[in-house]
Coordinates of C-alpha atoms and ligand atoms in Angstrom, one line a residue:
M434 CA -0.2 0.0 0.0
P435 CA 1.1 3.2 -1.3
S436 CA 1.6 5.5 2.2
K437 CA 2.4 9.2 0.3
L438 CA -0.9 10.8 -0.6
A439 CA 0.6 11.9 -4.2
D440 CA 0.6 7.9 -4.7
A441 CA -3.3 7.1 -3.5
F442 CA -3.8 6.5 -7.5
R443 CA -0.9 4.9 -8.5
S444 CA -2.9 1.7 -9.3
H445 CA -6.1 2.9 -10.7
P446 CA -4.8 5.1 -13.3
V447 CA -7.4 7.3 -14.9
D448 CA -6.5 9.1 -18.3
I449 CA -9.4 10.9 -19.5
Q450 CA -8.3 14.6 -21.3
P451 CA -10.5 17.6 -20.9
K452 CA -11.9 18.9 -23.9
N453 CA -12.2 23.0 -24.6
L454 CA -16.2 23.5 -23.9
H455 CA -16.0 27.4 -24.3
D456 CA -18.0 28.3 -27.1
L457 CA -19.9 24.9 -27.9
K458 CA -23.9 26.0 -28.9
E459 CA -24.9 22.2 -28.7
L460 CA -24.5 19.8 -26.0
P461 CA -22.3 16.9 -27.4
D462 CA -24.1 13.4 -27.2
S463 CA -21.6 12.4 -25.4
Y464 CA -22.6 15.0 -22.2
Q465 CA -25.8 14.2 -22.6
W466 CA -26.8 12.3 -19.2
S467 CA -30.1 10.4 -19.1
A468 CA -33.0 10.5 -16.3
D469 CA -32.0 7.0 -15.0
Q470 CA -28.1 8.8 -14.6
D471 CA -29.0 11.0 -12.2
R472 CA -29.5 13.7 -14.7
P473 CA -30.7 17.1 -13.0
E474 CA -34.5 17.2 -12.2
P475 CA -36.0 19.8 -10.4
E476 CA -36.1 20.3 -7.0
P477 CA -38.6 19.5 -4.6
A478 CA -41.0 22.3 -3.8
H479 CA -41.1 22.5 0.4
H480 CA -37.8 21.3 2.3
E481 CA -35.9 22.5 4.9
P482 CA -32.9 24.3 4.2
V483 CA -29.3 23.2 4.7
P484 CA -28.8 24.8 8.1
V485 CA -26.8 28.1 7.9
I486 CA -24.4 28.4 11.6
D487 CA -22.7 31.7 12.9
L488 CA -19.7 30.3 14.5
S489 CA -19.6 33.3 17.0
D490 CA -23.3 32.4 18.1
P491 CA -23.3 30.3 21.9
N492 CA -25.3 27.7 20.8
A493 CA -23.0 27.2 17.8
L494 CA -22.0 23.7 18.7
E495 CA -25.1 22.3 19.6
E496 CA -25.9 23.1 15.6
I497 CA -23.4 22.0 14.4
G498 CA -24.3 18.4 16.0
H499 CA -27.4 18.9 15.2
A500 CA -26.4 19.1 11.4
C501 CA -23.9 17.1 11.7
T502 CA -25.9 13.9 12.6
T503 CA -28.7 14.7 9.7
W504 CA -27.8 16.5 7.0
G505 CA -23.9 15.6 7.3
V506 CA -24.0 19.4 5.8
F507 CA -23.8 23.1 6.9
Q508 CA -22.7 26.3 5.8
V509 CA -20.9 28.5 8.2
V510 CA -20.9 32.2 8.9
N511 CA -18.6 34.3 11.1
H512 CA -15.9 31.7 10.6
G513 CA -13.3 34.2 10.9
V514 CA -11.8 33.4 7.3
P515 CA -10.7 37.0 5.7
A516 CA -13.4 37.9 2.5
A517 CA -9.8 39.1 0.6
V518 CA -8.5 35.4 1.5
L519 CA -11.7 34.1 -0.5
D520 CA -11.6 36.6 -3.2
R521 CA -7.8 36.3 -3.7
M522 CA -7.8 32.5 -4.3
E523 CA -11.3 32.7 -6.4
D524 CA -9.3 35.2 -8.0
V525 CA -6.0 32.0 -8.8
A526 CA -8.9 29.7 -9.7
K527 CA -11.1 32.1 -12.5
S528 CA -6.7 33.2 -13.6
F529 CA -6.2 29.6 -14.3
F530 CA -9.3 28.4 -15.9
S531 CA -9.9 31.7 -18.5
L532 CA -6.4 30.4 -20.1
P533 CA -6.2 28.8 -23.4
A534 CA -6.3 24.7 -23.3
H535 CA -2.8 24.2 -24.9
Q536 CA -1.6 26.6 -21.7
K537 CA -3.4 24.5 -18.9
L538 CA -2.4 21.5 -20.1
K539 CA 0.8 22.3 -18.8
A540 CA 0.0 21.4 -15.7
A541 CA -2.3 17.9 -17.0
R542 CA -2.2 15.6 -14.1
S543 CA -0.4 12.2 -15.3
P544 CA -3.3 9.5 -15.3
D545 CA -1.9 8.1 -12.0
G546 CA -0.8 11.3 -10.1
I547 CA -3.1 13.5 -7.6
S548 CA -2.4 16.8 -8.4
G549 CA -2.8 19.4 -11.6
Y550 CA -5.1 19.5 -14.2
G551 CA -8.1 17.3 -15.2
L552 CA -11.0 16.2 -15.2
A553 CA -13.0 14.8 -12.0
R554 CA -11.0 11.6 -11.1
I555 CA -14.8 9.7 -10.6
S556 CA -15.5 10.5 -14.3
S557 CA -14.4 7.0 -15.0
F558 CA -17.0 5.7 -13.5
F559 CA -19.7 7.0 -15.6
P560 CA -20.7 6.6 -19.2
K561 CA -20.6 10.5 -19.9
L562 CA -19.2 13.0 -19.1
M563 CA -19.1 15.5 -16.7
W564 CA -19.7 19.6 -17.6
S565 CA -16.6 20.6 -16.0
E566 CA -12.6 20.8 -15.5
G567 CA -10.6 20.4 -12.4
F568 CA -7.6 21.9 -11.1
T569 CA -5.9 19.5 -7.9
M570 CA -3.2 20.8 -5.4
V571 CA -1.7 18.2 -3.1
G572 CA 1.8 20.4 -1.6
S573 CA 2.6 23.8 -3.2
P574 CA 1.6 24.3 -6.2
L575 CA 5.0 25.9 -7.2
E576 CA 6.3 24.1 -10.1
H577 CA 2.8 24.2 -12.0
F578 CA 2.2 27.4 -11.3
H579 CA 5.8 28.8 -12.5
T580 CA 5.1 26.6 -15.9
I581 CA 1.8 28.3 -16.3
W582 CA 2.8 31.9 -15.0
P583 CA 6.8 32.4 -15.3
H584 CA 6.4 36.2 -14.3
H585 CA 3.8 36.0 -12.1
Y586 CA 3.9 32.8 -10.3
T587 CA 4.2 34.2 -6.9
R588 CA 1.5 36.2 -6.3
F589 CA -0.3 33.1 -7.3
C590 CA 1.6 30.8 -4.7
D591 CA 1.0 33.6 -2.2
S592 CA -2.5 33.2 -2.6
V593 CA -2.8 29.8 -2.5
E594 CA -0.3 29.5 0.6
E595 CA -2.9 32.3 2.6
Y596 CA -5.7 30.1 1.9
D597 CA -4.6 26.8 3.0
K598 CA -3.6 28.6 6.4
Q599 CA -6.9 30.0 6.8
M600 CA -8.3 26.8 5.8
Q601 CA -6.4 24.6 7.7
N602 CA -7.4 26.6 11.4
L603 CA -10.6 26.9 10.2
A604 CA -10.9 23.1 9.8
Q605 CA -9.3 22.0 12.9
T606 CA -11.6 24.7 14.8
L607 CA -14.3 22.4 12.9
M608 CA -13.3 19.0 13.6
W609 CA -13.2 19.8 17.5
L610 CA -16.7 21.6 17.3
M611 CA -17.8 18.2 15.2
L612 CA -16.2 16.0 17.8
G613 CA -17.1 18.2 20.8
S614 CA -20.5 18.1 19.9
L615 CA -20.3 14.1 20.1
G616 CA -18.8 14.4 23.5
I617 CA -15.5 13.7 22.1
T618 CA -12.5 15.5 23.2
K619 CA -8.7 15.8 22.3
E620 CA -8.0 13.2 25.0
D621 CA -9.9 10.6 22.5
L622 CA -7.9 11.3 19.6
N623 CA -3.8 11.4 20.3
W624 CA -3.1 12.0 16.4
A625 CA -5.0 15.2 16.5
N626 CA -3.2 16.8 19.1
N627 CA 0.0 16.9 16.9
N628 CA 0.0 20.0 15.6
S629 CA 3.5 19.8 13.7
N630 CA 3.1 22.2 10.9
S631 CA 4.9 20.2 8.7
T632 CA 2.1 20.4 6.1
T633 CA 4.7 20.5 3.0
T634 CA 6.2 17.8 3.4
N635 CA 3.2 15.7 5.2
P636 CA -0.2 17.4 3.9
R637 CA -3.5 16.9 5.4
A638 CA -5.2 18.5 2.5
A639 CA -5.7 19.1 -1.0
I640 CA -7.0 22.0 -2.7
Q641 CA -9.8 21.0 -5.6
L642 CA -10.6 24.1 -8.0
N643 CA -13.9 23.5 -10.4
H644 CA -14.6 25.8 -13.7
Y645 CA -18.2 24.6 -14.5
P646 CA -18.3 26.7 -18.2
A647 CA -21.9 27.7 -18.5
C648 CA -23.5 25.1 -20.6
P649 CA -26.0 25.3 -23.7
D650 CA -28.2 22.4 -22.6
P651 CA -28.0 22.6 -18.9
D652 CA -30.8 20.3 -17.8
R653 CA -29.1 17.4 -19.4
A654 CA -25.7 17.9 -18.5
M655 CA -24.0 17.4 -15.2
G656 CA -21.2 19.4 -13.9
L657 CA -20.1 17.2 -11.1
A658 CA -21.9 13.7 -10.6
P659 CA -23.1 12.9 -7.0
H660 CA -20.4 11.5 -4.9
T661 CA -19.1 11.9 -1.5
D662 CA -16.0 13.1 -0.1
S663 CA -13.0 11.5 0.8
T664 CA -12.0 13.6 3.7
L665 CA -12.4 13.9 7.6
V666 CA -14.0 17.8 6.2
T667 CA -14.4 19.6 3.3
I668 CA -14.7 23.2 3.3
L669 CA -16.3 24.4 0.1
H670 CA -16.7 28.4 -1.4
Q671 CA -18.5 28.4 -3.9
S672 CA -18.6 31.8 -6.0
N673 CA -21.8 33.8 -6.3
T674 CA -23.2 31.2 -8.8
S675 CA -25.3 28.3 -7.5
G676 CA -24.7 24.9 -8.5
L677 CA -24.5 22.8 -5.1
Q678 CA -26.7 20.4 -4.5
V679 CA -26.6 18.2 -1.4
L680 CA -29.0 14.5 -1.0
R681 CA -31.7 15.3 1.8
A682 CA -32.8 11.4 2.4
G683 CA -35.5 10.2 4.2
G684 CA -39.3 10.3 4.4
G685 CA -41.6 13.0 2.2
T686 CA -39.0 15.2 1.6
A687 CA -36.1 13.3 0.3
G688 CA -34.2 14.9 -3.1
W689 CA -31.9 17.2 -3.9
V690 CA -31.3 20.6 -1.8
T691 CA -29.7 23.6 -3.4
V692 CA -27.2 24.9 -1.3
P693 CA -27.6 29.0 -1.7
P694 CA -24.2 30.6 -2.1
I695 CA -23.9 33.2 0.6
R696 CA -21.6 35.7 0.2
G697 CA -18.6 35.0 2.5
G698 CA -19.8 32.0 3.8
L699 CA -18.3 28.4 3.6
V700 CA -20.5 25.1 3.1
V701 CA -18.8 22.2 5.2
H702 CA -19.4 18.8 4.1
I703 CA -18.7 15.6 6.5
G704 CA -16.4 13.3 4.8
D705 CA -16.1 9.8 4.5
L706 CA -13.3 9.3 7.0
L707 CA -15.3 11.6 9.7
H708 CA -18.2 9.2 8.5
I709 CA -16.0 6.3 9.8
L710 CA -14.7 8.3 12.8
S711 CA -17.8 9.1 13.8
N712 CA -19.0 5.1 14.2
G713 CA -21.4 6.1 11.9
L714 CA -23.0 8.6 13.2
C715 CA -22.3 11.3 10.9
P716 CA -23.6 11.1 7.7
S717 CA -21.0 12.2 4.7
V718 CA -23.5 13.8 2.4
V719 CA -23.8 12.8 -1.1
H720 CA -23.5 15.9 -3.7
R721 CA -23.1 17.0 -6.9
A722 CA -22.8 20.2 -9.2
V723 CA -24.9 21.1 -11.4
V724 CA -24.7 23.7 -14.5
N725 CA -26.1 26.8 -16.1
R726 CA -27.0 28.5 -18.9
D727 CA -25.7 31.7 -19.0
R728 CA -22.6 31.9 -15.9
N729 CA -19.9 30.2 -15.4
R730 CA -19.3 28.5 -12.3
I731 CA -15.6 28.4 -9.9
S732 CA -15.7 26.6 -6.5
I733 CA -12.7 25.6 -4.4
A734 CA -12.6 22.8 -2.3
Y735 CA -10.3 22.9 0.8
L736 CA -10.3 18.8 1.1
H737 CA -9.0 18.4 4.8
G738 CA -7.8 14.8 5.6
P739 CA -5.8 13.2 8.8
P740 CA -1.8 12.9 9.1
S741 CA -1.0 10.3 6.2
N742 CA 0.4 7.8 8.9
V743 CA -2.7 7.7 11.2
R744 CA -5.1 5.2 11.0
I745 CA -8.8 6.5 11.1
S746 CA -10.8 4.2 12.7
P747 CA -13.8 4.5 14.8
V748 CA -13.5 6.3 18.4
Q749 CA -13.2 3.9 21.1
K750 CA -15.9 6.0 23.1
L751 CA -18.7 5.5 20.5
V752 CA -18.0 1.9 20.3
G753 CA -19.7 -0.5 22.5
P754 CA -22.4 -3.8 23.0
S755 CA -25.0 -1.9 21.6
Q756 CA -22.6 0.2 19.0
P757 CA -20.2 -2.3 17.3
Q758 CA -17.4 -1.3 16.3
M759 CA -18.5 -0.9 11.8
Y760 CA -15.7 0.6 10.2
R761 CA -11.7 -1.5 9.9
A762 CA -9.0 1.5 10.5
V763 CA -7.5 2.5 7.0
T764 CA -4.9 5.4 6.5
W765 CA -5.8 8.6 3.8
T766 CA -3.9 6.9 1.6
E767 CA -5.7 3.2 1.7
Y768 CA -9.1 5.0 2.1
L769 CA -8.3 7.4 -1.3
G770 CA -6.5 4.3 -3.2
T771 CA -10.1 2.0 -2.4
K772 CA -12.6 4.9 -3.4
A773 CA -10.5 4.5 -6.6
K774 CA -11.3 1.2 -7.4
H775 CA -14.6 0.7 -5.6
F776 CA -16.0 4.6 -5.5
D777 CA -19.3 4.5 -4.4
K778 CA -18.6 0.5 -2.7
A779 CA -15.6 2.0 -1.1
L780 CA -17.4 2.2 2.9
S781 CA -18.8 -0.7 2.5
S782 CA -15.7 -2.6 1.3
V783 CA -14.2 -1.0 5.0
R784 CA -17.1 -1.9 6.6
L785 CA -16.7 -4.5 10.0
C786 CA -20.3 -5.6 10.9
A787 CA -23.3 -6.3 9.5
A788 CA -25.3 -3.7 11.9
A789 CA -23.6 -1.3 9.7
E790 CA -26.1 -2.1 7.2
A791 CA -28.7 -1.0 9.1
K792 CA -27.2 2.5 10.2
D793 CA -25.1 3.7 7.0
H794 CA -26.7 6.4 5.6
N795 CA -25.2 5.2 2.1
N796 CA -26.4 2.2 1.9
N797 CA -30.6 3.1 3.0
N798 CA -33.5 3.4 0.5
N799 CA -33.7 6.5 0.1
N800 CA -30.8 7.5 -1.7
N801 CA -32.6 7.9 -4.7
G802 CA -30.1 4.9 -6.7
V803 CA -27.5 7.7 -6.3
Q804 CA -24.1 7.2 -6.9
V805 CA -22.2 7.2 -3.5
G806 CA -18.5 7.0 -3.2
Ligands
AKG234 O1 -18.9 22.4 -7.1 C1 -19.3 22.0 -6.3 O2 -20.2 22.7 -5.7 C2 -19.0 20.8 -5.5 C3 -17.7 20.2 -5.6 C4 -17.3 18.9 -4.9 O3 -18.2 18.6 -4.7 C5 -16.1 18.7 -4.7 O4 -15.0 19.2 -5.5 O5 -15.6 17.9 -4.3
FE2_235 FE1 -17.6 17.0 -3.5

C-alpha cells in the first residue's frame, strides 16, 4: 500500500483528457445524461434549507451537532476567514481556467497522479462526461504555477499559501466542534493533538479548484456527478453562482436540495473518514454540482484529512455493546486508493459488521439509487 498521498492513485490510473467546452453551441451526445443516470431534476418544492450556522453564536456547538448527525452538511458564517482571502483564491481559479487550453494542459495531471489539471477522477465510473474541469493541488503548486505563469507565479502561490493556512485553522476548529458535539475530547484522539506544521512534507489537505462553464443545455448535463468526499471534512467556497446540491435522505422530503451561495459563507461537508471516525453517527453527505446556461461557476474545495501515517478508525468512546465498531482502520491514502477502485462501494468495503448495514446512510433506501462514493 502506498503511504504518500501523492501515490494514492498509482494502481488506478485515469486517462480522460479535458475538452474545451467554451463556445460549444450544442451539448455533444457524450455529455447528455439521461434521467436514469441522475440527470438533474427539479428540486422538491418544500424542503428544509441546509442549516446556516453562525460560529460566533453561543448555540453553535449544539447546532453543529444537529447538522452533523442529520444532514452531514451545513454552511458557516462568521468563521474568521477574511473575505479578501477567499476573493484572492477565487482570482487564482478564474485566472487559471480562463487560460487557453494548451496552457492549462501544461499543468495536466498525469493519469496516476493526484496534482494538476484534468477531469474529475470519478469520471471513469460514469458512461457520460461531466461539464467541468478541475485543478488539484496537494502540497505546493509552485512547479505548476511556474510553468504556467513564469512572471507572476509568486503572487498566485502566495494566495494559495494564505488560503491553505486559513483553511487549515478553520478545518481544525470545525473538527473539534463536530467531535465536541459528540462528546469527543482531545484526550480521545492522540493523533489530532500533534500540531506539527509540516504540511509541505506531510500534506493534510488538498485544494480542488472546479470550473463549470456556462452550458447550452444545462438540464441534460451534469457538472459533477453525485459522490461523497473521501475526507474528514471538506470546506467549500462557491462563487456567487449556485450549483451545489446535496441529497436529503428520508421520508417525504427526500431529494436534492440546492445550497445557495452566501457572500463570505462557506459550506462544510462531512467526508467518509469522519463518518468512519464517528462510527457511523455522522453521515458523509452525497452531493453533486449542476450547471447553468448563462454563467460560469467556480468552486474551491479544501479537502481536509488526517496526517498520512494515521489510521482512522471509530473513536473508542463511540463503540460499545449496542454500537459495535462499524469500520476497520484505514489511512487517508489507503482510503483514496479504495475509493479509486470501488467508488460508491468504498465505505462498505471497509465495513466490519452487519449492524452497519442498517446504520450506514449510504446504504439506505432513500438515496434514490444515486451513486455514492
Ligand atoms: O462545485 C461544487 O459545488 C462541488 C465540488 C465538489 O463536490 C468537490 O470538489 O468535491
Ligand atoms: Fe465533493
